[in-house]
mmCIF file of C-alpha atoms and ligand atoms in Angstrom:
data_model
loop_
_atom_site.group_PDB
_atom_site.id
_atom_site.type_symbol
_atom_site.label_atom_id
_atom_site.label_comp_id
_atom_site.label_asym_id
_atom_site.label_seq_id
_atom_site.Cartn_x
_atom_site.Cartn_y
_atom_site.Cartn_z
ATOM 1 C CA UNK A 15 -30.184 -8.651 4.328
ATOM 2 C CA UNK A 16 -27.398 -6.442 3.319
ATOM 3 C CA UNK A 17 -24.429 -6.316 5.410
ATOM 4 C CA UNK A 18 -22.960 -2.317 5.337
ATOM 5 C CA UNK A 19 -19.907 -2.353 6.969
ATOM 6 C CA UNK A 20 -17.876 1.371 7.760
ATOM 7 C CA UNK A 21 -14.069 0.837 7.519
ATOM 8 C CA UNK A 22 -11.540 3.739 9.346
ATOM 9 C CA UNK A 23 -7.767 4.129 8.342
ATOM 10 C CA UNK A 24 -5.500 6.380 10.218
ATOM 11 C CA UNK A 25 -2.494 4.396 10.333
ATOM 12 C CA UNK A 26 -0.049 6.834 8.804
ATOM 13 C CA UNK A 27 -1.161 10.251 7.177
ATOM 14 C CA UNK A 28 -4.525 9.698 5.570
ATOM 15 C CA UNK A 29 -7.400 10.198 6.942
ATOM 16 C CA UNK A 30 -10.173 7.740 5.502
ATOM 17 C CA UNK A 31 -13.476 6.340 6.321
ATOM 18 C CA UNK A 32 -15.532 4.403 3.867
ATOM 19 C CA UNK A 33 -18.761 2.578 3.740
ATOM 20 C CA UNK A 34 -19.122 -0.878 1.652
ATOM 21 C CA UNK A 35 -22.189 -3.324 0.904
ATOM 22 C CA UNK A 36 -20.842 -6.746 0.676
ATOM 23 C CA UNK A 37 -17.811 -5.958 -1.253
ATOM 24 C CA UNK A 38 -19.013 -3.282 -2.954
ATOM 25 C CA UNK A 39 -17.705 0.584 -2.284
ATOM 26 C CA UNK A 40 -20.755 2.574 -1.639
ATOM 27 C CA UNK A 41 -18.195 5.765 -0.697
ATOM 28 C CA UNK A 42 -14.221 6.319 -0.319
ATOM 29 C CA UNK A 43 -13.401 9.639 1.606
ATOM 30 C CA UNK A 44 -9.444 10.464 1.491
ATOM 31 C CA UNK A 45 -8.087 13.344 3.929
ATOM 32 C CA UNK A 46 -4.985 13.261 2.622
ATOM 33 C CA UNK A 47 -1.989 15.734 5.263
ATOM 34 C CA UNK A 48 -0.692 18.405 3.319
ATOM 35 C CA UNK A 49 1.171 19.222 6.641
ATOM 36 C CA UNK A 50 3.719 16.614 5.827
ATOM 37 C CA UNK A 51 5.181 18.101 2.484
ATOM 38 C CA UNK A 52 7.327 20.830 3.709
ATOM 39 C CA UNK A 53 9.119 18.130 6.179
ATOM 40 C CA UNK A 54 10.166 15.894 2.985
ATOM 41 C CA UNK A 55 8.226 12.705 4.903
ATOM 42 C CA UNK A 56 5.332 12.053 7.909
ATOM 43 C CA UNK A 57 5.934 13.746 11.328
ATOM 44 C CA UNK A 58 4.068 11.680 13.093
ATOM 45 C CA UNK A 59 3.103 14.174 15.666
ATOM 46 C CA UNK A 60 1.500 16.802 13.364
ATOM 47 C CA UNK A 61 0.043 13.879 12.105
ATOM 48 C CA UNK A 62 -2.162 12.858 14.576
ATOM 49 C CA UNK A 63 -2.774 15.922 15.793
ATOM 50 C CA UNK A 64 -4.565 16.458 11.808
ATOM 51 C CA UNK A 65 -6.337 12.809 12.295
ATOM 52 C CA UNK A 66 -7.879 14.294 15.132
ATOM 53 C CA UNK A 67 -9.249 17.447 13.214
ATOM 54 C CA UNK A 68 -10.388 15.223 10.018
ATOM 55 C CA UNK A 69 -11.991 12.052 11.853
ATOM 56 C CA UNK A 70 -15.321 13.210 12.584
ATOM 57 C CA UNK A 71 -16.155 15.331 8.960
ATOM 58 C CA UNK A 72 -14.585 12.289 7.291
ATOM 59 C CA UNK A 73 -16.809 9.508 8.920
ATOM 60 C CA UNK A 74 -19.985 12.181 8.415
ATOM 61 C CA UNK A 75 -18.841 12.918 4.899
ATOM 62 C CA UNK A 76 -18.527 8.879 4.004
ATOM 63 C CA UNK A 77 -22.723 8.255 5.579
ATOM 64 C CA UNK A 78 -23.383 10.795 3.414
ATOM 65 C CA UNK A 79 -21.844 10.142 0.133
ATOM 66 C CA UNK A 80 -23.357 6.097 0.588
ATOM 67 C CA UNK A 81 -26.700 7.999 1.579
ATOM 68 C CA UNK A 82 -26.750 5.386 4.879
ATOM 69 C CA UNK A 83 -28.040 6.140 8.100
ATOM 70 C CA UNK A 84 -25.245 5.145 10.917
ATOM 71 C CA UNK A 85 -28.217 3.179 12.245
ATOM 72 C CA UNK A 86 -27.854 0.895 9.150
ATOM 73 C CA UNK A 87 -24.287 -0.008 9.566
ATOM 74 C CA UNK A 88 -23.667 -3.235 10.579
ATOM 75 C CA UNK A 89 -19.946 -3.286 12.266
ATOM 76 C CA UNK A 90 -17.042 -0.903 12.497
ATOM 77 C CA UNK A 91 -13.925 -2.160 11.051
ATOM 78 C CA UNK A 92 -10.804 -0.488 11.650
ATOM 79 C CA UNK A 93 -7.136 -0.604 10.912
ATOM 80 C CA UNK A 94 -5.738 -1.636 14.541
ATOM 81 C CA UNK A 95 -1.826 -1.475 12.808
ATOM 82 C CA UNK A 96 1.005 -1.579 11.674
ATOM 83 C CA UNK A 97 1.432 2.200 11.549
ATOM 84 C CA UNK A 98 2.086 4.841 13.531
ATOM 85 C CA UNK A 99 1.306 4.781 16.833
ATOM 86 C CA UNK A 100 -0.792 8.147 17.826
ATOM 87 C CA UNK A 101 -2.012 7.739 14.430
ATOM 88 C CA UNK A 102 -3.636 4.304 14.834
ATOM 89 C CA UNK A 103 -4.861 5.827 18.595
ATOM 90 C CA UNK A 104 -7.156 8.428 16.670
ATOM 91 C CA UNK A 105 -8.728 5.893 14.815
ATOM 92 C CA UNK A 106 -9.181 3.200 17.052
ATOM 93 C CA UNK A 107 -10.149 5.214 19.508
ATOM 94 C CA UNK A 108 -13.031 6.807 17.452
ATOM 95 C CA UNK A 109 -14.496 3.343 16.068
ATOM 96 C CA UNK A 110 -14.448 1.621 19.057
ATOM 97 C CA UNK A 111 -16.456 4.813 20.694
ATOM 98 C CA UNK A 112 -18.970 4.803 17.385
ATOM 99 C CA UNK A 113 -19.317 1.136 17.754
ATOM 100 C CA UNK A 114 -19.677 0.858 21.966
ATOM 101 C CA UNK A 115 -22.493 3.507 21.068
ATOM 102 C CA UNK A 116 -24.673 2.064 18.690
ATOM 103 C CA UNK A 117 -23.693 -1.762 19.723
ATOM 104 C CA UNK A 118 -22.749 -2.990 16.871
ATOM 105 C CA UNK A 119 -20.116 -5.403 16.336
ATOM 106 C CA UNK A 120 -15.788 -3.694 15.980
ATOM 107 C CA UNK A 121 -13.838 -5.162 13.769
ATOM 108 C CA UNK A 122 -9.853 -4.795 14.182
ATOM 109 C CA UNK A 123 -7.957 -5.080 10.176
ATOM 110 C CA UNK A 124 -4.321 -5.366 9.760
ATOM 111 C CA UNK A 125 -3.273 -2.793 7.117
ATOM 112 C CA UNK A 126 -0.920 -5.242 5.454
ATOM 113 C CA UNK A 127 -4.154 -7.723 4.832
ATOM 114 C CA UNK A 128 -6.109 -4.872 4.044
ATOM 115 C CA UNK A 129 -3.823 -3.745 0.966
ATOM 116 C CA UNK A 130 -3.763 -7.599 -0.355
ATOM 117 C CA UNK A 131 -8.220 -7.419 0.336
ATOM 118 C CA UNK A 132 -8.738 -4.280 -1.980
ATOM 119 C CA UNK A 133 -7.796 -6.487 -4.966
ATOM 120 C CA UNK A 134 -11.351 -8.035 -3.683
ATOM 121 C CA UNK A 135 -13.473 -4.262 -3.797
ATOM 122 C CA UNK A 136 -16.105 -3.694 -6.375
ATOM 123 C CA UNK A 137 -17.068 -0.302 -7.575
ATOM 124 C CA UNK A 138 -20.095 0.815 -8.153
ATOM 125 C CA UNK A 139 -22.098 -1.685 -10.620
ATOM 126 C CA UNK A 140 -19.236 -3.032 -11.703
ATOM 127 C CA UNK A 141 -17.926 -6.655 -10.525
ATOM 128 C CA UNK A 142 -14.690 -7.411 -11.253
ATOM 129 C CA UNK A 143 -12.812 -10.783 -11.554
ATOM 130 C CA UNK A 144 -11.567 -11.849 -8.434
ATOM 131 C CA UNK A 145 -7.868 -12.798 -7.516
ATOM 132 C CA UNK A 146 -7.814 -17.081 -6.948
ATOM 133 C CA UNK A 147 -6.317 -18.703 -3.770
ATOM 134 C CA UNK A 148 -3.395 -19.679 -3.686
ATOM 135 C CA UNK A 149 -1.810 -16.461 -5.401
ATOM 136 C CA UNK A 150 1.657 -14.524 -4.832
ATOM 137 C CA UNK A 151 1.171 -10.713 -3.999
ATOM 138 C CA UNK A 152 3.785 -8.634 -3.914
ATOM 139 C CA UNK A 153 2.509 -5.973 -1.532
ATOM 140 C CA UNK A 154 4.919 -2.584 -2.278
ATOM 141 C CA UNK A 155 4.020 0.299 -0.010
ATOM 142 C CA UNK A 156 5.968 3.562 1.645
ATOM 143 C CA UNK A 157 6.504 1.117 4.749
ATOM 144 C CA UNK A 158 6.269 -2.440 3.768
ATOM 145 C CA UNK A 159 8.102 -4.498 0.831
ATOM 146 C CA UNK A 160 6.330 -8.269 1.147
ATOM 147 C CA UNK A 161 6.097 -11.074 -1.173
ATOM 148 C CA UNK A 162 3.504 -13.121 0.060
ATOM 149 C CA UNK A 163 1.959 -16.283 -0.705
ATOM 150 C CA UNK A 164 -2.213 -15.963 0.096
ATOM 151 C CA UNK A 165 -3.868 -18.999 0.828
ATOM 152 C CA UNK A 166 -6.938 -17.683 1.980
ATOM 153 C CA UNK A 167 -8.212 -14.409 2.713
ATOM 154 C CA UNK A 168 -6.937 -14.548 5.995
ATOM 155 C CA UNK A 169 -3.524 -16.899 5.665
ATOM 156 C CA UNK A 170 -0.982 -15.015 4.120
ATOM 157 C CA UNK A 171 2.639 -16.051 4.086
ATOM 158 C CA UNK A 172 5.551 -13.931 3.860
ATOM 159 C CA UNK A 173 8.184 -15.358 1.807
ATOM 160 C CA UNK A 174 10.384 -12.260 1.321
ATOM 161 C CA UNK A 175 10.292 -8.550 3.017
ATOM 162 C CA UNK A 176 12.617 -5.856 2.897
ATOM 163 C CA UNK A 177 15.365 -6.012 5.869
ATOM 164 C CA UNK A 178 15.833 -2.247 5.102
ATOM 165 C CA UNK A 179 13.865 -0.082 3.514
ATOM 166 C CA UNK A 180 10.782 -0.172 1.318
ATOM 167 C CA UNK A 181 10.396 -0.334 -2.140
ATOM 168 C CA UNK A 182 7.762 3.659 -1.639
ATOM 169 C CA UNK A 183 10.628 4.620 0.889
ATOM 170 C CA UNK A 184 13.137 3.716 -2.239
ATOM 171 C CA UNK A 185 11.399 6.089 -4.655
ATOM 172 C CA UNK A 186 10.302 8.878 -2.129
ATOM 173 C CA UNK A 187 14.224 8.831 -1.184
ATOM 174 C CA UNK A 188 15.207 9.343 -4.632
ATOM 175 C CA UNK A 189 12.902 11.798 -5.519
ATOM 176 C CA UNK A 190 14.280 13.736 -2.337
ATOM 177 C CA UNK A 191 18.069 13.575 -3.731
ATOM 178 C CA UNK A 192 16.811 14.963 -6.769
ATOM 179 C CA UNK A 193 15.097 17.985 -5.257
ATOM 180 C CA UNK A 194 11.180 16.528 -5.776
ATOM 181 C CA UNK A 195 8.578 16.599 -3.773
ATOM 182 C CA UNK A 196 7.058 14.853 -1.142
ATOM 183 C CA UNK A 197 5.592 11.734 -1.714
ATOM 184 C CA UNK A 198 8.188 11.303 -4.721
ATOM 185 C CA UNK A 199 6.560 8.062 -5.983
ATOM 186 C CA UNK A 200 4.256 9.536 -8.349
ATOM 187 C CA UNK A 201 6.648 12.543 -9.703
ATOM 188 C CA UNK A 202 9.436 9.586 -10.322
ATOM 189 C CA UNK A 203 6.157 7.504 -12.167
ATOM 190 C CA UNK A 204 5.812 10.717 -14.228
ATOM 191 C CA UNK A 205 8.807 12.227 -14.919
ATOM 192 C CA UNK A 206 10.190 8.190 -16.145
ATOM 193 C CA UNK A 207 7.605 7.829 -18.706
ATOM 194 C CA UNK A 208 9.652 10.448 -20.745
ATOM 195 C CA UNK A 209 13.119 9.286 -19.936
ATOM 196 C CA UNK A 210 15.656 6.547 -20.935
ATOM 197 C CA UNK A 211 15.688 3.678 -18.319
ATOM 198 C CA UNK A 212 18.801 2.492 -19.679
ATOM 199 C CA UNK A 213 20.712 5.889 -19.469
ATOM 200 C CA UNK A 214 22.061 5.316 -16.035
ATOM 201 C CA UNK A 215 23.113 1.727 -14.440
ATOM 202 C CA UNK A 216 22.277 1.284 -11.188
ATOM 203 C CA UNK A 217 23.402 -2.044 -9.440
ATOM 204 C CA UNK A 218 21.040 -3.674 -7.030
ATOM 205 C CA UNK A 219 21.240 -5.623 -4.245
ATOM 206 C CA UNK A 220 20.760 -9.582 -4.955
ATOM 207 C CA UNK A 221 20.323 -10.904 -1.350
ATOM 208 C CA UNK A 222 19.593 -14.952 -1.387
ATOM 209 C CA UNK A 223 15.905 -16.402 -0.949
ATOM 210 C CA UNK A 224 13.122 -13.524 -1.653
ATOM 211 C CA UNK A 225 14.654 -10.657 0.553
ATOM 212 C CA UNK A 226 14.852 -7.060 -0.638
ATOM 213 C CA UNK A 227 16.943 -4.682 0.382
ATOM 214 C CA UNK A 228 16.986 -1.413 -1.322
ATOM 215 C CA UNK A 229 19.208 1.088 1.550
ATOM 216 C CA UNK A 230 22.557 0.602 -0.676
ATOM 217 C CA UNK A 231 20.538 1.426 -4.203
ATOM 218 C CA UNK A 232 19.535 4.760 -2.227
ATOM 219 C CA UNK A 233 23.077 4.963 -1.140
ATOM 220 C CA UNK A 234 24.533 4.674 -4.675
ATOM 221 C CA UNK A 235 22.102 6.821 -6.060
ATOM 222 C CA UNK A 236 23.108 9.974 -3.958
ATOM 223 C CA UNK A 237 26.775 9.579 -4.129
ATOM 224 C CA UNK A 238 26.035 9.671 -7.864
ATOM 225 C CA UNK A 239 24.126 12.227 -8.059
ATOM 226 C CA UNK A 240 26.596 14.277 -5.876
ATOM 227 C CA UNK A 241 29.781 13.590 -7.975
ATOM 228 C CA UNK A 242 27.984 14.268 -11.106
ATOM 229 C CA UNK A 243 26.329 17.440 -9.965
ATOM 230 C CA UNK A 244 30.765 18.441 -9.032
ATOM 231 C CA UNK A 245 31.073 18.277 -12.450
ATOM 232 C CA UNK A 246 28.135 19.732 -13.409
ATOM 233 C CA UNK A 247 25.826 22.091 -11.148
ATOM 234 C CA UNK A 248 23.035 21.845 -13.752
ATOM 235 C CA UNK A 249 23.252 17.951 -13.695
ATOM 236 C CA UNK A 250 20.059 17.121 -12.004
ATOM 237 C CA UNK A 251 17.909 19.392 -14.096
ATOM 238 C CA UNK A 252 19.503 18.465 -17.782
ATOM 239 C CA UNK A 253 18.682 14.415 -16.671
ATOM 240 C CA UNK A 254 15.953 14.841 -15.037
ATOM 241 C CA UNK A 255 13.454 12.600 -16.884
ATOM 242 C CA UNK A 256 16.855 9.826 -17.822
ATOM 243 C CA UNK A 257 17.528 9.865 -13.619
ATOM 244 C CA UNK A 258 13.788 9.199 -12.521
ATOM 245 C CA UNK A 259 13.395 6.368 -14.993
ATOM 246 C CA UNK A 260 16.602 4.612 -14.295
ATOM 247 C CA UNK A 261 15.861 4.467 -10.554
ATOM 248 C CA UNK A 262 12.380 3.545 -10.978
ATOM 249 C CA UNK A 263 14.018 0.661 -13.788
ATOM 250 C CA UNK A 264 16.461 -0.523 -10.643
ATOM 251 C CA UNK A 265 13.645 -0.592 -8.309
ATOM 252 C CA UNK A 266 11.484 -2.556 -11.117
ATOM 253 C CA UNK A 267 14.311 -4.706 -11.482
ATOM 254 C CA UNK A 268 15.002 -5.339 -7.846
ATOM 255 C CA UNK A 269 11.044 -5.919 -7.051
ATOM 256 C CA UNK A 270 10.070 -8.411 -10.194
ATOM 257 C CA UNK A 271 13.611 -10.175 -10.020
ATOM 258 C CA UNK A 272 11.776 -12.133 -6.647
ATOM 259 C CA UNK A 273 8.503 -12.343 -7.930
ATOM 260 C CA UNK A 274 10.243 -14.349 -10.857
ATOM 261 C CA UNK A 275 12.004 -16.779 -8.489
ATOM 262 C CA UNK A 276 8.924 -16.950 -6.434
ATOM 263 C CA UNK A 277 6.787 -18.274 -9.603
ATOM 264 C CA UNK A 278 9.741 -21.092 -10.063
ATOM 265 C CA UNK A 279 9.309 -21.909 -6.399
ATOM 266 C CA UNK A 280 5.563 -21.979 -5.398
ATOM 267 C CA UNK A 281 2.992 -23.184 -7.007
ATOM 268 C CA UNK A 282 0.293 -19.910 -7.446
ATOM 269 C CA UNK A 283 -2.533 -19.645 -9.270
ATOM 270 C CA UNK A 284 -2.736 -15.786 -9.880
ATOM 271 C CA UNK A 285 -0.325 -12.717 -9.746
ATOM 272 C CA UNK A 286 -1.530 -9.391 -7.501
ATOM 273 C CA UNK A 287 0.407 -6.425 -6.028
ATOM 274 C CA UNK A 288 -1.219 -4.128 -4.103
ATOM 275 C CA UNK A 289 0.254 -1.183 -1.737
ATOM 276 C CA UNK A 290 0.934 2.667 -2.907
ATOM 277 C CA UNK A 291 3.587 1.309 -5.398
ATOM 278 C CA UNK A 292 1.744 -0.678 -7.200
ATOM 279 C CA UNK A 293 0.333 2.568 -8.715
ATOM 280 C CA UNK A 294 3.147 2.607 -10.262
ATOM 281 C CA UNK A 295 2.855 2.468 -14.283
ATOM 282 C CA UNK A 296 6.630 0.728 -14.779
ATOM 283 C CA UNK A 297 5.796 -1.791 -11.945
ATOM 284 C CA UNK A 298 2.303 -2.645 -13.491
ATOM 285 C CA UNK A 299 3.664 -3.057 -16.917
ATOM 286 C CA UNK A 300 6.408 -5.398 -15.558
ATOM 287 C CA UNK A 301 4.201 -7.310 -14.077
ATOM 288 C CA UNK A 302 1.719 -8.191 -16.902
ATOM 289 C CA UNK A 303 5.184 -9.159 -18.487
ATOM 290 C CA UNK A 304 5.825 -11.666 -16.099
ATOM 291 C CA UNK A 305 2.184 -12.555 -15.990
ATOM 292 C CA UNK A 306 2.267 -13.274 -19.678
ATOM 293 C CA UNK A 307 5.491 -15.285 -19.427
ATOM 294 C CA UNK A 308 4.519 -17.444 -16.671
ATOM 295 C CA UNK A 309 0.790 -17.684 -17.792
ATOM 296 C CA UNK A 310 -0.998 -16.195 -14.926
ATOM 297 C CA UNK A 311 -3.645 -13.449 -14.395
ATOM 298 C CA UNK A 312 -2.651 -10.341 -12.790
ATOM 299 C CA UNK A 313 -4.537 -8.296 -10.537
ATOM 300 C CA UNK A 314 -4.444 -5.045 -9.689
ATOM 301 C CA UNK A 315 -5.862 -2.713 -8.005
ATOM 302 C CA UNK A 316 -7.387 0.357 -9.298
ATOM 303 C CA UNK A 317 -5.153 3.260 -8.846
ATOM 304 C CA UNK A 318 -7.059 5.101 -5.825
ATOM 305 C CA UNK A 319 -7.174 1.782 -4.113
ATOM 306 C CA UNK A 320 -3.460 1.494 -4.015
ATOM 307 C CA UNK A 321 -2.493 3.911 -1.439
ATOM 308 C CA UNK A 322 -4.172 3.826 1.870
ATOM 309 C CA UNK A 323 -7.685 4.029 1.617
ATOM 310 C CA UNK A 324 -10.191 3.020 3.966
ATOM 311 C CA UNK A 325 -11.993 0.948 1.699
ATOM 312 C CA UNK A 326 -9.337 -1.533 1.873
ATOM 313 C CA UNK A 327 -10.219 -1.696 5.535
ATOM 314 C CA UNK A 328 -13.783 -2.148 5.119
ATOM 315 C CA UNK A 329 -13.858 -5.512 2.536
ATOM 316 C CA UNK A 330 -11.100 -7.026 5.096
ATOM 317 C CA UNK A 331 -13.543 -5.870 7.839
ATOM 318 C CA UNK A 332 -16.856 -7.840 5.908
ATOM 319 C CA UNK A 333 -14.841 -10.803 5.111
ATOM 320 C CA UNK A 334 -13.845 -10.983 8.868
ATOM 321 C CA UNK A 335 -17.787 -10.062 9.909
ATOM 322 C CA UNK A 336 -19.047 -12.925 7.408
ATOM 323 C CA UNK A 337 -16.736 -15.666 9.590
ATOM 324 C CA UNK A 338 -17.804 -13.540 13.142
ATOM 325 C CA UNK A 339 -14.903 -12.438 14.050
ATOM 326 C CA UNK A 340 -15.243 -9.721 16.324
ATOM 327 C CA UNK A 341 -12.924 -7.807 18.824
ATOM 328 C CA UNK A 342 -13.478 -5.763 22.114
ATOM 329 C CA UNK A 343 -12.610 -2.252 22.763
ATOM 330 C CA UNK A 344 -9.697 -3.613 24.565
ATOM 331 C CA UNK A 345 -7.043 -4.729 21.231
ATOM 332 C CA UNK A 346 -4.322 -2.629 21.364
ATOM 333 C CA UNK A 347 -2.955 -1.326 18.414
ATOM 334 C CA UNK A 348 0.389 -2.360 17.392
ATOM 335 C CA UNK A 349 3.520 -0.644 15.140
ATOM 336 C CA UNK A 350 4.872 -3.264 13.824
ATOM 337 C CA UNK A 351 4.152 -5.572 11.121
ATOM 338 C CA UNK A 352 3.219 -9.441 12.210
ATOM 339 C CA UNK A 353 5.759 -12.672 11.001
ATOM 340 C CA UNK A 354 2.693 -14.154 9.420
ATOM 341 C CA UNK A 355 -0.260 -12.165 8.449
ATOM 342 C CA UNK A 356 -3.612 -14.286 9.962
ATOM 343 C CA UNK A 357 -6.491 -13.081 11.412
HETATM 344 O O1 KG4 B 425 0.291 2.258 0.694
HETATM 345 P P1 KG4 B 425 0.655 3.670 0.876
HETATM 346 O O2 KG4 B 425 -0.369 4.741 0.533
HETATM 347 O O3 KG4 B 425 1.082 3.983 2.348
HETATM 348 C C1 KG4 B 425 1.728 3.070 3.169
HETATM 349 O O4 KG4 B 425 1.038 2.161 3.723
HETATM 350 O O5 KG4 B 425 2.977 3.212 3.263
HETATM 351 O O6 KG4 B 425 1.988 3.915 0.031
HETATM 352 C C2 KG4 B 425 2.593 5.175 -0.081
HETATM 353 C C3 KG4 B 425 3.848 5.014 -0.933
HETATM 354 C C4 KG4 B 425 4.718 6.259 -0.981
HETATM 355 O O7 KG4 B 425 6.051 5.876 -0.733
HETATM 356 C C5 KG4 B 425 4.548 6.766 -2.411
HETATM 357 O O8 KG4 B 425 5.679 7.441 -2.913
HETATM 358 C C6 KG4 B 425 4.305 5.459 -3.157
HETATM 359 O O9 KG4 B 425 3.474 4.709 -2.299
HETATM 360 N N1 KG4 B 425 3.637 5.662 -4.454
HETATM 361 C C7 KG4 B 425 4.228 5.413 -5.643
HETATM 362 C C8 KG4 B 425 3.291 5.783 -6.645
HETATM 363 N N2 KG4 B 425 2.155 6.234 -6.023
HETATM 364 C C9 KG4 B 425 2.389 6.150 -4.675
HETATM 365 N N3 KG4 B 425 5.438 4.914 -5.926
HETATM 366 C C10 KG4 B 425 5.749 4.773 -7.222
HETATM 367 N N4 KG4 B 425 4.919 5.120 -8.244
HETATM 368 C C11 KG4 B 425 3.692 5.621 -8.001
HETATM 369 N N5 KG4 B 425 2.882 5.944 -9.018
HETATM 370 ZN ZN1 ZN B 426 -0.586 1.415 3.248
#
């Protein structure tokens, strides 16, 4: 019998609902805040306040696209945290009311395993090779930096985070000193792929073990930019491309420097990144570098399954439904993200 699972992501400022069959994505729907842009980054109150407003036309927009009845689903999953607090409330309040009415089993997802399980989504018709246990991820979002080591769908070690900022915060910080847009991720991706990576040095930070840290990058960056731009009031425009590819080439650097020591240390099978950076064309083609070096298959995501998607939540959701692992409408959600990420 098939198993249809409905996943629910509000933990920061999307608004998504999905429904999957086994691992397979039956329909994706992404609210994504507009609200935030004028701000420069999430306010988290305006952005519950718009989770509230999209929940209910996103869920009914998701049965519809997978043509399923909410009769047929057979669990709930949501994303319980890390994330935002009133965010995470909106959704977790709305699947555990959807599945208390039709009794049908809830299923709390950690985001952080969630952005690891979408390397494990099929689309439509299409199955695609899956990642192998043990493998190192390197899981690069706009709140998390995390090099882990998966051992099972559900064991996932963290051998390195960020003990500042991470790696999305890194670009979208960047792209704010140079006057772009909000989330600057994707302008930086853009704008690089016609500049010179090389045309600016910028040092980064080489902390021992697999830590990150990439607050002192962002700090050199501005005060860069700002005696350059003394010189020359035009100086952000006339560099432009050359300034979005060298920070995205730091960042590269800083992120595939640990993945390099981590393939010396642990014995892997595959390579995967997942998390909103790993859209990120410089970070994908370093990465099949590596891969290629160190004779390893990389995974990755594709692109709309990089940034938060509900999806994500869903496969973590039928994995956790095919053990039994259920939760009550009591689990609280929770901000921050977990020393070891286990179910
Ligand atoms: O995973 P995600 O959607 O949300 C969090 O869980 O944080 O990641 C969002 C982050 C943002 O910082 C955004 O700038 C970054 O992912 N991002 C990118 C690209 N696309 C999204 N960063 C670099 N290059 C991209 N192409
Ligand atoms: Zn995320």
């Amino acid at each position: 019998m098939s198993v249809y699972i409905l996943g629910v992501e509000s933990s920061c400022d999307d608004t998504s609902a999905a429904v999957i069959e086994g691992t397979e994505i039956l329909s994706n729907v992404i609210a994504s805040q507009k609200v935030h842009a004028e701000y420069g980054g999430v306010v988290p109150e305006l952005a519950s306040r718009a989770h509230q407003q999209n929940i209910i036309p996103v869920v009914d927009t998701a049965l519809k696209r997978a043509k399923i009845h909410k009769k047929q689903i057979s669990a709930i999953a949501y994303t319980n945290g890390p994330g935002l607090l009133g965010s995470l409330l909106v959704g977790s309040s709305f699947a555990k009311a959807m599945a208390y009415s039709l009794d049908i089993p809830l299923i709390e997802v950690d985001h952080l395993q969630a952005h690891v399980l979408a390397n494990f989504l099929d689309k439509s018709g299409e199955h695609k090779a899956k990642p192998e246990f043990p493998f190192l991820c390197l899981t690069v979002s706009g709140g998390h930096t995390l090099l882990l080591k998966v051992n099972d769908y559900f064991d996932m070690e963290i051998l390195g985070r960020t003990i500042d900022d991470a790696a999305g915060e890194a670009f979208d910080k960047a792209a704010k000193i140079l006057n772009l847009p909000y989330p600057g991720g994707p302008v930086i991706d853009r704008l690089a792929q016609q500049g010179d990576p090389r045309k600016f040095d910028f040092s980064i930070a080489h902390l021992p073990e697999l830590d990150y840290s990439f607050s002192g990058l962002k700090t050199s960056f501005l005060y860069f930019v700002r005696d350059r731009l003394k010189e020359n009031p035009d100086f952000i425009q006339d560099n432009l491309a050359d300034l979005a590819a060298s920070i995205q080439y730091a960042i590269i650097r800083s992120l595939t420097d640990k993945v390099k020591k981590a393939l010396q240390q642990y014995d892997c099978k595959d390579l995967v990144i997942a998390g909103g950076v790993s859209a990120n064309s410089g970070l994908r083609g370093a990465m099949q570098q590596l891969a290629d070096r160190y004779h390893r298959i990389l995974h990755v995501p594709t692109i709309d399954l990089t940034t938060d998607n509900a999806a994500m939540i869903a496969v973590c959701g039928y994995f956790k439904y095919m053990k039994g692992e259920f939760s009550n409408i009591h689990a609280a959600p929770y901000s921050a993200a977990k020393n070891r990420l286990q179910a």
